[in-house]
Amino acid sequence: MIRRVFRYVPFTIEQDQTAEPEYAVRCVSGDDAECGAESGTHSGPGPVEEWQRKHTQETGHRRYRRNFGDYAVMRPPAEPAGLTPAGGGTT
Ligand SMILES: [Zn+2]
């Protein structure tokens, strides 16, 4: 059995600037079943909110589930900021 010892490295956690954050919203209005209409994924909140206003105007639906996602990179202290993380695949 191989015992692996990891020394403590004070990584900093940064948002991955090479990947766009993802904003999306889904309409969850409805009594029995939720409406389920989706805004699609956008790189900013603006188009998502615009879609919500339009959907509410068209349907009267007022309750939404918002989703936000972004990518985080662990950076060891020695590595200067701004470098693309090594070993990353294509996105
Ligand atoms: Zn709806």
mmCIF file of C-alpha atoms and ligand atoms in Angstrom:
data_model
loop_
_atom_site.group_PDB
_atom_site.id
_atom_site.type_symbol
_atom_site.label_atom_id
_atom_site.label_comp_id
_atom_site.label_asym_id
_atom_site.label_seq_id
_atom_site.Cartn_x
_atom_site.Cartn_y
_atom_site.Cartn_z
ATOM 1 C CA MET A 1 0.000 0.000 0.000
ATOM 2 C CA ILE A 2 1.311 3.389 -0.937
ATOM 3 C CA ARG A 3 0.694 6.108 1.544
ATOM 4 C CA ARG A 4 0.607 9.508 -0.014
ATOM 5 C CA VAL A 5 1.452 12.511 2.052
ATOM 6 C CA PHE A 6 0.342 15.848 0.784
ATOM 7 C CA ARG A 7 2.018 18.895 2.078
ATOM 8 C CA TYR A 8 -0.277 21.797 2.728
ATOM 9 C CA VAL A 9 -0.347 24.286 -0.115
ATOM 10 C CA PRO A 10 -2.320 27.469 0.443
ATOM 11 C CA PHE A 11 -4.085 27.519 -2.898
ATOM 12 C CA THR A 12 -6.097 30.532 -3.816
ATOM 13 C CA ILE A 13 -9.378 30.032 -5.616
ATOM 14 C CA GLU A 14 -10.042 32.236 -8.580
ATOM 15 C CA GLN A 15 -12.739 32.492 -11.166
ATOM 16 C CA ASP A 16 -11.513 31.029 -14.446
ATOM 17 C CA GLN A 17 -11.341 34.025 -16.737
ATOM 18 C CA THR A 18 -11.036 31.811 -19.818
ATOM 19 C CA ALA A 19 -14.547 30.390 -19.345
ATOM 20 C CA GLU A 20 -17.664 32.521 -19.379
ATOM 21 C CA PRO A 21 -20.052 32.275 -16.441
ATOM 22 C CA GLU A 22 -23.457 30.831 -17.245
ATOM 23 C CA TYR A 23 -26.778 32.416 -16.377
ATOM 24 C CA ALA A 24 -30.065 30.664 -16.987
ATOM 25 C CA VAL A 25 -33.592 30.691 -15.631
ATOM 26 C CA ARG A 26 -36.517 28.258 -15.745
ATOM 27 C CA CYS A 27 -40.131 29.103 -15.152
ATOM 28 C CA VAL A 28 -41.474 27.065 -12.223
ATOM 29 C CA SER A 29 -44.913 28.658 -12.115
ATOM 30 C CA GLY A 30 -47.954 26.469 -12.283
ATOM 31 C CA ASP A 31 -50.294 24.630 -9.903
ATOM 32 C CA ASP A 32 -49.872 20.942 -10.713
ATOM 33 C CA ALA A 33 -46.940 20.855 -13.082
ATOM 34 C CA GLU A 34 -44.444 23.630 -13.465
ATOM 35 C CA CYS A 35 -44.351 25.530 -16.725
ATOM 36 C CA GLY A 36 -40.768 24.541 -17.459
ATOM 37 C CA ALA A 37 -40.054 27.209 -20.049
ATOM 38 C CA GLU A 38 -36.326 27.963 -20.172
ATOM 39 C CA SER A 39 -34.403 31.085 -21.068
ATOM 40 C CA GLY A 40 -31.404 29.210 -22.399
ATOM 41 C CA THR A 41 -27.891 29.866 -21.154
ATOM 42 C CA HIS A 42 -26.360 33.329 -21.371
ATOM 43 C CA SER A 43 -23.035 34.809 -20.320
ATOM 44 C CA GLY A 44 -24.676 37.619 -18.351
ATOM 45 C CA PRO A 45 -27.838 38.271 -16.308
ATOM 46 C CA GLY A 46 -29.245 40.899 -18.708
ATOM 47 C CA PRO A 47 -30.730 38.657 -21.422
ATOM 48 C CA VAL A 48 -32.066 36.272 -18.768
ATOM 49 C CA GLU A 49 -33.963 39.023 -16.963
ATOM 50 C CA GLU A 50 -35.235 40.318 -20.266
ATOM 51 C CA TRP A 51 -36.559 36.830 -21.076
ATOM 52 C CA GLN A 52 -38.256 36.663 -17.652
ATOM 53 C CA ARG A 53 -40.046 39.986 -18.183
ATOM 54 C CA LYS A 54 -41.239 38.881 -21.603
ATOM 55 C CA HIS A 55 -42.370 35.478 -20.349
ATOM 56 C CA THR A 56 -44.259 37.046 -17.434
ATOM 57 C CA GLN A 57 -45.938 39.495 -19.763
ATOM 58 C CA GLU A 58 -47.006 36.745 -22.124
ATOM 59 C CA THR A 59 -48.116 34.162 -19.568
ATOM 60 C CA GLY A 60 -48.600 35.886 -16.209
ATOM 61 C CA HIS A 61 -46.093 33.451 -14.681
ATOM 62 C CA ARG A 62 -44.127 34.987 -11.839
ATOM 63 C CA ARG A 63 -41.944 32.333 -10.244
ATOM 64 C CA TYR A 64 -38.594 31.284 -11.636
ATOM 65 C CA ARG A 65 -35.666 29.119 -10.701
ATOM 66 C CA ARG A 66 -32.381 30.870 -11.403
ATOM 67 C CA ASN A 67 -29.175 29.030 -12.196
ATOM 68 C CA PHE A 68 -25.729 30.496 -12.114
ATOM 69 C CA GLY A 69 -22.539 28.610 -12.814
ATOM 70 C CA ASP A 70 -18.952 29.539 -13.254
ATOM 71 C CA TYR A 71 -15.568 27.851 -13.279
ATOM 72 C CA ALA A 72 -12.991 28.054 -10.523
ATOM 73 C CA VAL A 73 -9.258 27.489 -10.708
ATOM 74 C CA MET A 74 -7.028 26.489 -7.809
ATOM 75 C CA ARG A 75 -3.800 28.436 -7.977
ATOM 76 C CA PRO A 76 -0.698 27.532 -5.965
ATOM 77 C CA PRO A 77 1.066 30.519 -4.380
ATOM 78 C CA ALA A 78 4.173 30.301 -6.579
ATOM 79 C CA GLU A 79 2.288 30.576 -9.824
ATOM 80 C CA PRO A 80 1.698 34.126 -11.032
ATOM 81 C CA ALA A 81 -1.861 35.093 -11.824
ATOM 82 C CA GLY A 82 -3.066 35.260 -15.384
ATOM 83 C CA LEU A 83 -1.687 31.951 -16.603
ATOM 84 C CA THR A 84 -3.956 29.446 -18.246
ATOM 85 C CA PRO A 85 -4.227 26.393 -15.997
ATOM 86 C CA ALA A 86 -2.061 23.559 -17.273
ATOM 87 C CA GLY A 87 -3.578 20.289 -18.327
ATOM 88 C CA GLY A 88 -6.902 21.800 -19.255
ATOM 89 C CA GLY A 89 -8.845 20.264 -22.077
ATOM 90 C CA THR A 90 -10.669 22.082 -24.807
ATOM 91 C CA THR A 91 -13.860 23.818 -23.872
HETATM 92 ZN ZN ZN B 1 -44.006 29.955 -17.518
#
